[in-house]
């Protein structure tokens, strides 16, 4: 390099900065819920805790968590099944006099605990009762509003306590949905790369590579994802944590949420109560993978292998609604460019739904 070149490099100021937040303790395994008091003590979180749990998951693990903590901590338990700005505000009020929060349940409960604790500046521990979503360890919270589903900045859990004994006992459908959420990382990153090329959106190679690698490992181990198998719960939970870390590295849900997630969020509104989050993402990913020119049949095979649905009909959604969701998807988080923004029409969406879901 010439002397001029060297001087040019020297004079260029480097002004990038990034703040990544990650969980401090991740404890996964059989009966690890019993270690909650030791984990809380290790993290010096204080003396009082609010456990947020679901109506079903309270029986599964919420009350157990309370029992383990009750000797050493002042513990209150509240149950919530839905997630909305109102329930988040109610949890914030309930938590004002406590030192830390613990979310024990599925994705909605964990996101509620995550965003409420973030808003009132408390730590929170994530105790997933099912491996059904990759928000277990992420720093994002997904909250439905009248304008659609928004991905809110929050903080990651200070600790993840994932008891594979509890997770393996959850209905297999939940585990398969979590795996589908991870498999849909394949298309999320294709969308991200496309946006990078077309709009100049910055790309994090580390986040992208981790997200892809997580999906690859899960697909490689898909044969072990079986009903009530604790090994399957272990494999899926590790993948979900890893995918959440990819989101934390990116500082957004981009590595794990593209057009297939927008389709899923559109269905949340057009067909409320039908299908689980990960199921809808997997179904959407078949179409977005096809549009990217990727191996959509392989994606469908992987989803089938782990027992996830591959057609809207399997989750009780009609083809017309799936077409509407594909068209409505681009209005959800419009700033996030995906393959669904590249000229999809009603005619082409109808053709795709017919071709890819009825073959
Ligand atoms: N923050 C983030 O980064 C992410 C957030 N999400 C969000 O998470 C939510 C989806 O999570 P899900 O867990 O699929 O939905 P969910 O929270 O609605 O749970 C689904 C159902 O499973 C039940 N359940 C959970 N554990 C159980 C067990 N052990 N035994 C029996 N039933 C059990 C729950 O009570 C609930 O009825 C969505 O709101 C989605 O947007 C999803 C991915 C990432
Ligand atoms: O579900 C997620 C990743 O799997 C989070 O993504 P959203 O930003 O679409 O809520
Ligand atoms: Zn998801």
GROMACS .gro file of C-alpha atoms and ligand atoms in nm:
model
  414
    1UNK     CA    1   0.000   0.000   0.000
    2UNK     CA    2   0.129   0.349  -0.081
    3UNK     CA    3   0.215   0.597   0.193
    4UNK     CA    4  -0.089   0.800   0.085
    5UNK     CA    5  -0.311   0.497   0.133
    6UNK     CA    6  -0.176   0.440   0.482
    7UNK     CA    7  -0.234   0.806   0.576
    8UNK     CA    8  -0.588   0.785   0.443
    9UNK     CA    9  -0.659   0.481   0.662
   10UNK     CA   10  -0.509   0.652   0.967
   11UNK     CA   11  -0.713   0.966   0.923
   12UNK     CA   12  -1.043   0.777   0.883
   13UNK     CA   13  -1.229   0.780   1.215
   14UNK     CA   14  -1.410   0.465   1.319
   15UNK     CA   15  -1.743   0.571   1.463
   16UNK     CA   16  -1.939   0.247   1.493
   17UNK     CA   17  -2.065   0.131   1.830
   18UNK     CA   18  -2.296  -0.142   1.942
   19UNK     CA   19  -2.444  -0.252   2.275
   20UNK     CA   20  -2.540  -0.619   2.282
   21UNK     CA   21  -2.728  -0.757   2.578
   22UNK     CA   22  -2.732  -1.131   2.638
   23UNK     CA   23  -2.863  -1.353   2.920
   24UNK     CA   24  -2.610  -1.404   3.198
   25UNK     CA   25  -2.711  -1.755   3.313
   26UNK     CA   26  -2.861  -2.014   3.082
   27UNK     CA   27  -2.953  -2.330   3.271
   28UNK     CA   28  -3.105  -2.612   3.064
   29UNK     CA   29  -3.177  -2.968   3.174
   30UNK     CA   30  -3.376  -3.212   3.377
   31UNK     CA   31  -3.533  -3.070   3.695
   32UNK     CA   32  -3.339  -2.744   3.671
   33UNK     CA   33  -3.648  -2.555   3.793
   34UNK     CA   34  -3.542  -2.673   4.139
   35UNK     CA   35  -3.231  -2.459   4.102
   36UNK     CA   36  -3.430  -2.135   4.081
   37UNK     CA   37  -3.343  -2.024   4.439
   38UNK     CA   38  -2.972  -2.089   4.377
   39UNK     CA   39  -2.985  -1.898   4.048
   40UNK     CA   40  -3.164  -1.601   4.208
   41UNK     CA   41  -2.909  -1.597   4.486
   42UNK     CA   42  -2.619  -1.619   4.243
   43UNK     CA   43  -2.753  -1.316   4.058
   44UNK     CA   44  -2.828  -1.115   4.376
   45UNK     CA   45  -3.168  -1.014   4.247
   46UNK     CA   46  -3.322  -0.905   4.578
   47UNK     CA   47  -3.575  -1.057   4.813
   48UNK     CA   48  -3.916  -1.032   4.642
   49UNK     CA   49  -4.035  -1.179   4.314
   50UNK     CA   50  -4.345  -1.158   4.097
   51UNK     CA   51  -4.415  -1.476   3.902
   52UNK     CA   52  -4.615  -1.419   3.585
   53UNK     CA   53  -4.765  -1.737   3.455
   54UNK     CA   54  -5.054  -1.865   3.245
   55UNK     CA   55  -5.372  -2.031   3.361
   56UNK     CA   56  -5.254  -2.373   3.237
   57UNK     CA   57  -4.885  -2.321   3.295
   58UNK     CA   58  -4.942  -2.224   3.656
   59UNK     CA   59  -5.034  -2.589   3.722
   60UNK     CA   60  -4.750  -2.713   3.502
   61UNK     CA   61  -4.471  -2.507   3.659
   62UNK     CA   62  -4.581  -2.169   3.803
   63UNK     CA   63  -4.683  -2.305   4.142
   64UNK     CA   64  -4.378  -2.530   4.151
   65UNK     CA   65  -4.153  -2.227   4.097
   66UNK     CA   66  -4.332  -2.046   4.380
   67UNK     CA   67  -4.286  -2.342   4.616
   68UNK     CA   68  -3.912  -2.366   4.551
   69UNK     CA   69  -3.866  -1.993   4.611
   70UNK     CA   70  -4.108  -1.945   4.901
   71UNK     CA   71  -3.859  -2.027   5.181
   72UNK     CA   72  -3.618  -1.753   5.085
   73UNK     CA   73  -3.823  -1.501   4.884
   74UNK     CA   74  -4.141  -1.304   4.919
   75UNK     CA   75  -4.327  -1.440   4.614
   76UNK     CA   76  -4.650  -1.326   4.445
   77UNK     CA   77  -4.806  -1.513   4.152
   78UNK     CA   78  -5.027  -1.359   3.882
   79UNK     CA   79  -5.183  -1.542   3.589
   80UNK     CA   80  -5.238  -1.396   3.245
   81UNK     CA   81  -5.321  -1.568   2.920
   82UNK     CA   82  -5.323  -1.283   2.669
   83UNK     CA   83  -5.063  -1.026   2.576
   84UNK     CA   84  -5.164  -0.665   2.509
   85UNK     CA   85  -5.052  -0.318   2.605
   86UNK     CA   86  -5.319  -0.329   2.881
   87UNK     CA   87  -5.201  -0.655   3.036
   88UNK     CA   88  -4.843  -0.528   3.026
   89UNK     CA   89  -4.947  -0.213   3.215
   90UNK     CA   90  -5.135  -0.424   3.472
   91UNK     CA   91  -4.827  -0.642   3.529
   92UNK     CA   92  -4.609  -0.333   3.565
   93UNK     CA   93  -4.842  -0.208   3.839
   94UNK     CA   94  -4.840  -0.547   4.014
   95UNK     CA   95  -4.459  -0.557   4.000
   96UNK     CA   96  -4.383  -0.205   4.130
   97UNK     CA   97  -4.300  -0.327   4.482
   98UNK     CA   98  -4.104  -0.637   4.382
   99UNK     CA   99  -3.735  -0.673   4.309
  100UNK     CA  100  -3.754  -0.898   4.006
  101UNK     CA  101  -3.995  -1.083   3.775
  102UNK     CA  102  -4.012  -1.443   3.658
  103UNK     CA  103  -4.209  -1.544   3.347
  104UNK     CA  104  -4.323  -1.907   3.365
  105UNK     CA  105  -4.511  -2.020   3.055
  106UNK     CA  106  -4.538  -1.997   2.679
  107UNK     CA  107  -4.427  -1.713   2.452
  108UNK     CA  108  -4.701  -1.469   2.545
  109UNK     CA  109  -4.633  -1.499   2.917
  110UNK     CA  110  -4.257  -1.463   2.867
  111UNK     CA  111  -4.297  -1.160   2.640
  112UNK     CA  112  -4.532  -1.000   2.895
  113UNK     CA  113  -4.281  -1.051   3.175
  114UNK     CA  114  -3.998  -0.934   2.951
  115UNK     CA  115  -4.152  -0.606   2.841
  116UNK     CA  116  -4.308  -0.524   3.181
  117UNK     CA  117  -3.977  -0.582   3.361
  118UNK     CA  118  -3.795  -0.372   3.102
  119UNK     CA  119  -4.044  -0.086   3.137
  120UNK     CA  120  -4.008  -0.072   3.516
  121UNK     CA  121  -3.635  -0.141   3.517
  122UNK     CA  122  -3.632  -0.478   3.690
  123UNK     CA  123  -3.455  -0.798   3.593
  124UNK     CA  124  -3.652  -1.098   3.476
  125UNK     CA  125  -3.598  -1.471   3.454
  126UNK     CA  126  -3.741  -1.671   3.166
  127UNK     CA  127  -3.880  -2.012   3.259
  128UNK     CA  128  -4.027  -2.161   2.941
  129UNK     CA  129  -4.277  -2.441   2.987
  130UNK     CA  130  -4.268  -2.528   2.619
  131UNK     CA  131  -4.008  -2.506   2.343
  132UNK     CA  132  -4.261  -2.329   2.123
  133UNK     CA  133  -4.092  -2.000   2.023
  134UNK     CA  134  -3.750  -1.837   2.010
  135UNK     CA  135  -3.837  -1.548   2.241
  136UNK     CA  136  -3.714  -1.759   2.537
  137UNK     CA  137  -3.379  -1.578   2.545
  138UNK     CA  138  -3.422  -1.286   2.305
  139UNK     CA  139  -3.415  -0.918   2.387
  140UNK     CA  140  -3.727  -0.847   2.183
  141UNK     CA  141  -4.093  -0.864   2.278
  142UNK     CA  142  -4.365  -0.918   2.024
  143UNK     CA  143  -4.683  -0.733   2.114
  144UNK     CA  144  -5.010  -0.723   1.918
  145UNK     CA  145  -5.163  -0.375   1.879
  146UNK     CA  146  -5.452  -0.235   1.674
  147UNK     CA  147  -5.201  -0.150   1.403
  148UNK     CA  148  -5.061  -0.501   1.392
  149UNK     CA  149  -4.795  -0.692   1.572
  150UNK     CA  150  -4.501  -0.479   1.684
  151UNK     CA  151  -4.157  -0.599   1.780
  152UNK     CA  152  -4.061  -0.395   2.084
  153UNK     CA  153  -3.716  -0.332   2.222
  154UNK     CA  154  -3.683  -0.489   2.562
  155UNK     CA  155  -3.400  -0.664   2.741
  156UNK     CA  156  -3.295  -1.026   2.744
  157UNK     CA  157  -3.371  -1.233   3.053
  158UNK     CA  158  -3.096  -1.216   3.314
  159UNK     CA  159  -3.137  -1.595   3.330
  160UNK     CA  160  -3.309  -1.868   3.130
  161UNK     CA  161  -3.415  -2.171   3.332
  162UNK     CA  162  -3.539  -2.432   3.085
  163UNK     CA  163  -3.644  -2.754   3.252
  164UNK     CA  164  -3.642  -3.022   2.984
  165UNK     CA  165  -3.851  -3.252   3.206
  166UNK     CA  166  -4.135  -2.994   3.198
  167UNK     CA  167  -4.082  -2.901   2.833
  168UNK     CA  168  -4.087  -3.266   2.718
  169UNK     CA  169  -4.426  -3.315   2.887
  170UNK     CA  170  -4.587  -3.028   2.691
  171UNK     CA  171  -4.804  -3.125   2.393
  172UNK     CA  172  -4.581  -3.221   2.099
  173UNK     CA  173  -4.754  -2.960   1.888
  174UNK     CA  174  -4.582  -2.687   2.092
  175UNK     CA  175  -4.237  -2.839   2.041
  176UNK     CA  176  -4.297  -2.879   1.667
  177UNK     CA  177  -4.407  -2.514   1.650
  178UNK     CA  178  -4.084  -2.401   1.818
  179UNK     CA  179  -3.882  -2.604   1.568
  180UNK     CA  180  -4.081  -2.448   1.282
  181UNK     CA  181  -4.004  -2.102   1.427
  182UNK     CA  182  -3.633  -2.191   1.403
  183UNK     CA  183  -3.662  -2.354   1.057
  184UNK     CA  184  -3.820  -2.030   0.934
  185UNK     CA  185  -3.485  -1.860   1.008
  186UNK     CA  186  -3.378  -1.988   0.664
  187UNK     CA  187  -3.621  -1.758   0.487
  188UNK     CA  188  -3.586  -1.474   0.740
  189UNK     CA  189  -3.217  -1.445   0.651
  190UNK     CA  190  -3.285  -1.473   0.277
  191UNK     CA  191  -3.518  -1.174   0.319
  192UNK     CA  192  -3.253  -0.988   0.517
  193UNK     CA  193  -2.990  -1.052   0.248
  194UNK     CA  194  -3.234  -0.942  -0.022
  195UNK     CA  195  -3.309  -0.622   0.166
  196UNK     CA  196  -2.937  -0.561   0.210
  197UNK     CA  197  -2.887  -0.589  -0.165
  198UNK     CA  198  -3.192  -0.387  -0.264
  199UNK     CA  199  -3.225  -0.124   0.006
  200UNK     CA  200  -2.878  -0.116   0.163
  201UNK     CA  201  -3.011  -0.232   0.500
  202UNK     CA  202  -2.714  -0.315   0.722
  203UNK     CA  203  -2.643  -0.682   0.773
  204UNK     CA  204  -2.482  -0.850   1.072
  205UNK     CA  205  -2.285  -1.145   0.940
  206UNK     CA  206  -2.249  -1.290   1.291
  207UNK     CA  207  -2.622  -1.273   1.362
  208UNK     CA  208  -2.706  -1.406   1.017
  209UNK     CA  209  -2.458  -1.695   1.035
  210UNK     CA  210  -2.569  -1.793   1.386
  211UNK     CA  211  -2.932  -1.788   1.279
  212UNK     CA  212  -2.865  -2.006   0.973
  213UNK     CA  213  -2.642  -2.245   1.165
  214UNK     CA  214  -2.910  -2.287   1.432
  215UNK     CA  215  -3.166  -2.387   1.169
  216UNK     CA  216  -2.916  -2.622   1.003
  217UNK     CA  217  -2.833  -2.805   1.327
  218UNK     CA  218  -3.199  -2.840   1.411
  219UNK     CA  219  -3.282  -2.982   1.068
  220UNK     CA  220  -2.988  -3.224   1.096
  221UNK     CA  221  -3.126  -3.348   1.431
  222UNK     CA  222  -3.491  -3.344   1.321
  223UNK     CA  223  -3.517  -3.724   1.363
  224UNK     CA  224  -3.468  -3.681   1.739
  225UNK     CA  225  -3.756  -3.434   1.777
  226UNK     CA  226  -4.017  -3.682   1.894
  227UNK     CA  227  -4.322  -3.659   2.121
  228UNK     CA  228  -4.235  -3.658   2.491
  229UNK     CA  229  -3.865  -3.708   2.419
  230UNK     CA  230  -3.650  -3.515   2.662
  231UNK     CA  231  -3.362  -3.530   2.415
  232UNK     CA  232  -3.588  -3.362   2.157
  233UNK     CA  233  -3.680  -3.095   2.413
  234UNK     CA  234  -3.309  -3.042   2.484
  235UNK     CA  235  -3.219  -3.004   2.114
  236UNK     CA  236  -3.508  -2.768   2.042
  237UNK     CA  237  -3.451  -2.554   2.351
  238UNK     CA  238  -3.084  -2.505   2.270
  239UNK     CA  239  -3.180  -2.401   1.917
  240UNK     CA  240  -3.437  -2.152   2.049
  241UNK     CA  241  -3.182  -1.998   2.285
  242UNK     CA  242  -2.929  -1.975   2.003
  243UNK     CA  243  -3.181  -1.808   1.773
  244UNK     CA  244  -3.265  -1.560   2.051
  245UNK     CA  245  -2.895  -1.480   2.086
  246UNK     CA  246  -2.880  -1.412   1.710
  247UNK     CA  247  -3.159  -1.155   1.760
  248UNK     CA  248  -2.969  -0.999   2.051
  249UNK     CA  249  -2.654  -0.973   1.841
  250UNK     CA  250  -2.850  -0.807   1.560
  251UNK     CA  251  -3.036  -0.580   1.803
  252UNK     CA  252  -3.356  -0.668   1.619
  253UNK     CA  253  -3.562  -0.975   1.532
  254UNK     CA  254  -3.437  -0.953   1.170
  255UNK     CA  255  -3.230  -1.276   1.175
  256UNK     CA  256  -3.537  -1.474   1.283
  257UNK     CA  257  -3.828  -1.283   1.134
  258UNK     CA  258  -3.891  -1.204   0.768
  259UNK     CA  259  -4.185  -1.234   0.531
  260UNK     CA  260  -4.296  -1.567   0.682
  261UNK     CA  261  -4.335  -1.388   1.020
  262UNK     CA  262  -4.529  -1.103   0.862
  263UNK     CA  263  -4.760  -1.367   0.710
  264UNK     CA  264  -4.794  -1.523   1.056
  265UNK     CA  265  -4.874  -1.185   1.216
  266UNK     CA  266  -5.128  -1.112   0.941
  267UNK     CA  267  -5.298  -1.443   1.023
  268UNK     CA  268  -5.299  -1.347   1.394
  269UNK     CA  269  -5.544  -1.074   1.290
  270UNK     CA  270  -5.729  -1.239   1.002
  271UNK     CA  271  -5.777  -1.577   1.172
  272UNK     CA  272  -5.742  -1.513   1.546
  273UNK     CA  273  -5.687  -1.823   1.757
  274UNK     CA  274  -5.596  -2.043   1.459
  275UNK     CA  275  -5.255  -2.206   1.476
  276UNK     CA  276  -4.952  -2.141   1.691
  277UNK     CA  277  -4.699  -1.870   1.612
  278UNK     CA  278  -4.430  -2.113   1.490
  279UNK     CA  279  -4.680  -2.320   1.290
  280UNK     CA  280  -4.790  -2.012   1.095
  281UNK     CA  281  -4.427  -1.908   1.037
  282UNK     CA  282  -4.342  -2.253   0.900
  283UNK     CA  283  -4.640  -2.251   0.665
  284UNK     CA  284  -4.547  -1.901   0.544
  285UNK     CA  285  -4.183  -2.001   0.497
  286UNK     CA  286  -4.279  -2.261   0.235
  287UNK     CA  287  -4.411  -1.980   0.016
  288UNK     CA  288  -4.130  -1.733   0.081
  289UNK     CA  289  -3.871  -2.007   0.021
  290UNK     CA  290  -4.037  -2.081  -0.314
  291UNK     CA  291  -4.032  -1.709  -0.401
  292UNK     CA  292  -3.662  -1.691  -0.316
  293UNK     CA  293  -3.602  -1.979  -0.557
  294UNK     CA  294  -3.486  -2.201  -0.269
  295UNK     CA  295  -3.558  -2.565  -0.195
  296UNK     CA  296  -3.912  -2.524  -0.062
  297UNK     CA  297  -3.980  -2.899  -0.086
  298UNK     CA  298  -3.688  -2.965   0.149
  299UNK     CA  299  -3.826  -2.707   0.389
  300UNK     CA  300  -4.165  -2.878   0.375
  301UNK     CA  301  -4.001  -3.217   0.437
  302UNK     CA  302  -3.821  -3.084   0.746
  303UNK     CA  303  -4.142  -2.935   0.885
  304UNK     CA  304  -4.329  -3.261   0.826
  305UNK     CA  305  -4.051  -3.462   0.987
  306UNK     CA  306  -4.081  -3.275   1.316
  307UNK     CA  307  -4.462  -3.293   1.301
  308UNK     CA  308  -4.538  -2.930   1.214
  309UNK     CA  309  -4.823  -2.839   0.977
  310UNK     CA  310  -4.736  -2.743   0.621
  311UNK     CA  311  -5.072  -2.615   0.493
  312UNK     CA  312  -5.317  -2.349   0.617
  313UNK     CA  313  -5.592  -2.615   0.616
  314UNK     CA  314  -5.409  -2.810   0.888
  315UNK     CA  315  -5.448  -2.516   1.128
  316UNK     CA  316  -5.807  -2.448   1.023
  317UNK     CA  317  -5.732  -2.159   0.789
  318UNK     CA  318  -5.895  -2.146   0.445
  319UNK     CA  319  -5.696  -2.081   0.129
  320UNK     CA  320  -5.873  -1.746   0.075
  321UNK     CA  321  -5.759  -1.627   0.419
  322UNK     CA  322  -5.404  -1.742   0.344
  323UNK     CA  323  -5.414  -1.532   0.024
  324UNK     CA  324  -5.542  -1.231   0.223
  325UNK     CA  325  -5.262  -1.282   0.477
  326UNK     CA  326  -4.998  -1.290   0.203
  327UNK     CA  327  -5.132  -0.962   0.065
  328UNK     CA  328  -5.175  -0.800   0.408
  329UNK     CA  329  -4.828  -0.907   0.524
  330UNK     CA  330  -4.654  -0.612   0.361
  331UNK     CA  331  -4.857  -0.367   0.573
  332UNK     CA  332  -4.714  -0.522   0.887
  333UNK     CA  333  -4.394  -0.350   0.988
  334UNK     CA  334  -4.365  -0.198   0.637
  335UNK     CA  335  -4.011  -0.078   0.702
  336UNK     CA  336  -3.896  -0.442   0.707
  337UNK     CA  337  -3.844  -0.524   0.340
  338UNK     CA  338  -3.903  -0.886   0.240
  339UNK     CA  339  -3.968  -1.094  -0.071
  340UNK     CA  340  -4.342  -1.029  -0.019
  341UNK     CA  341  -4.276  -0.664  -0.113
  342UNK     CA  342  -4.154  -0.750  -0.460
  343UNK     CA  343  -4.473  -0.742  -0.661
  344UNK     CA  344  -4.703  -1.011  -0.523
  345UNK     CA  345  -5.053  -0.968  -0.667
  346UNK     CA  346  -5.384  -1.128  -0.573
  347UNK     CA  347  -5.359  -1.348  -0.882
  348UNK     CA  348  -5.006  -1.464  -0.806
  349UNK     CA  349  -5.082  -1.512  -0.433
  350UNK     CA  350  -5.385  -1.727  -0.520
  351UNK     CA  351  -5.178  -1.932  -0.762
  352UNK     CA  352  -4.903  -1.984  -0.504
  353UNK     CA  353  -5.143  -2.095  -0.233
  354UNK     CA  354  -5.304  -2.342  -0.471
  355UNK     CA  355  -4.976  -2.477  -0.600
  356UNK     CA  356  -4.769  -2.499  -0.280
  357UNK     CA  357  -5.033  -2.605  -0.031
  358UNK     CA  358  -5.225  -2.853  -0.237
  359UNK     CA  359  -4.950  -3.044  -0.411
  360LIG     N1  360  -3.999  -1.205   2.176
  360LIG     C1  361  -3.961  -1.281   2.076
  360LIG     O1  362  -3.845  -1.273   2.030
  360LIG     C2  363  -4.057  -1.381   2.022
  360LIG     C3  364  -4.188  -1.377   2.059
  360LIG     N2  365  -4.276  -1.469   2.014
  360LIG     C4  366  -4.414  -1.457   2.058
  360LIG     O2  367  -4.445  -1.567   2.141
  360LIG     C5  368  -4.582  -1.600   2.123
  360LIG     C6  369  -4.596  -1.743   2.077
  360LIG     O3  370  -4.556  -1.829   2.179
  360LIG     P1  371  -4.633  -1.967   2.204
  360LIG     O4  372  -4.567  -2.034   2.320
  360LIG     O5  373  -4.646  -2.039   2.076
  360LIG     O6  374  -4.780  -1.920   2.240
  360LIG     P2  375  -4.860  -1.908   2.378
  360LIG     O7  376  -4.784  -1.831   2.478
  360LIG     O8  377  -4.993  -1.858   2.339
  360LIG     O9  378  -4.869  -2.059   2.428
  360LIG     C7  379  -4.946  -2.152   2.356
  360LIG     C8  380  -5.028  -2.237   2.450
  360LIG    O10  381  -4.942  -2.335   2.508
  360LIG     C9  382  -4.978  -2.351   2.643
  360LIG     N3  383  -4.866  -2.414   2.712
  360LIG    C10  384  -4.742  -2.368   2.733
  360LIG     N4  385  -4.667  -2.458   2.798
  360LIG    C11  386  -4.745  -2.565   2.821
  360LIG    C12  387  -4.725  -2.692   2.883
  360LIG     N5  388  -4.607  -2.727   2.937
  360LIG     N6  389  -4.828  -2.780   2.888
  360LIG    C13  390  -4.949  -2.745   2.834
  360LIG     N7  391  -4.973  -2.628   2.773
  360LIG    C14  392  -4.872  -2.540   2.767
  360LIG    C15  393  -5.014  -2.211   2.688
  360LIG    O11  394  -5.090  -2.211   2.804
  360LIG    C16  395  -5.090  -2.161   2.566
  360LIG    O12  396  -5.226  -2.198   2.576
  360LIG    C17  397  -4.639  -1.504   2.021
  360LIG    O13  398  -4.702  -1.395   2.087
  360LIG    C18  399  -4.514  -1.460   1.946
  360LIG    O14  400  -4.529  -1.337   1.883
  360LIG    C19  401  -4.237  -1.571   1.932
  360LIG    C20  402  -4.107  -1.580   1.892
  360LIG    C21  403  -4.006  -1.485   1.931
  361LIG     O1  404  -4.106  -1.434   1.633
  361LIG     C1  405  -3.999  -1.379   1.631
  361LIG     C2  406  -3.876  -1.450   1.590
  361LIG     O2  407  -3.900  -1.586   1.578
  361LIG     C3  408  -3.991  -1.237   1.665
  361LIG     O3  409  -4.024  -1.175   1.553
  361LIG     P1  410  -4.126  -1.054   1.536
  361LIG     O4  411  -4.033  -0.939   1.532
  361LIG     O5  412  -4.187  -1.084   1.405
  361LIG     O6  413  -4.223  -1.050   1.645
  362LIG    ZN1  414  -4.105  -1.638   1.556
   0.00000   0.00000   0.00000
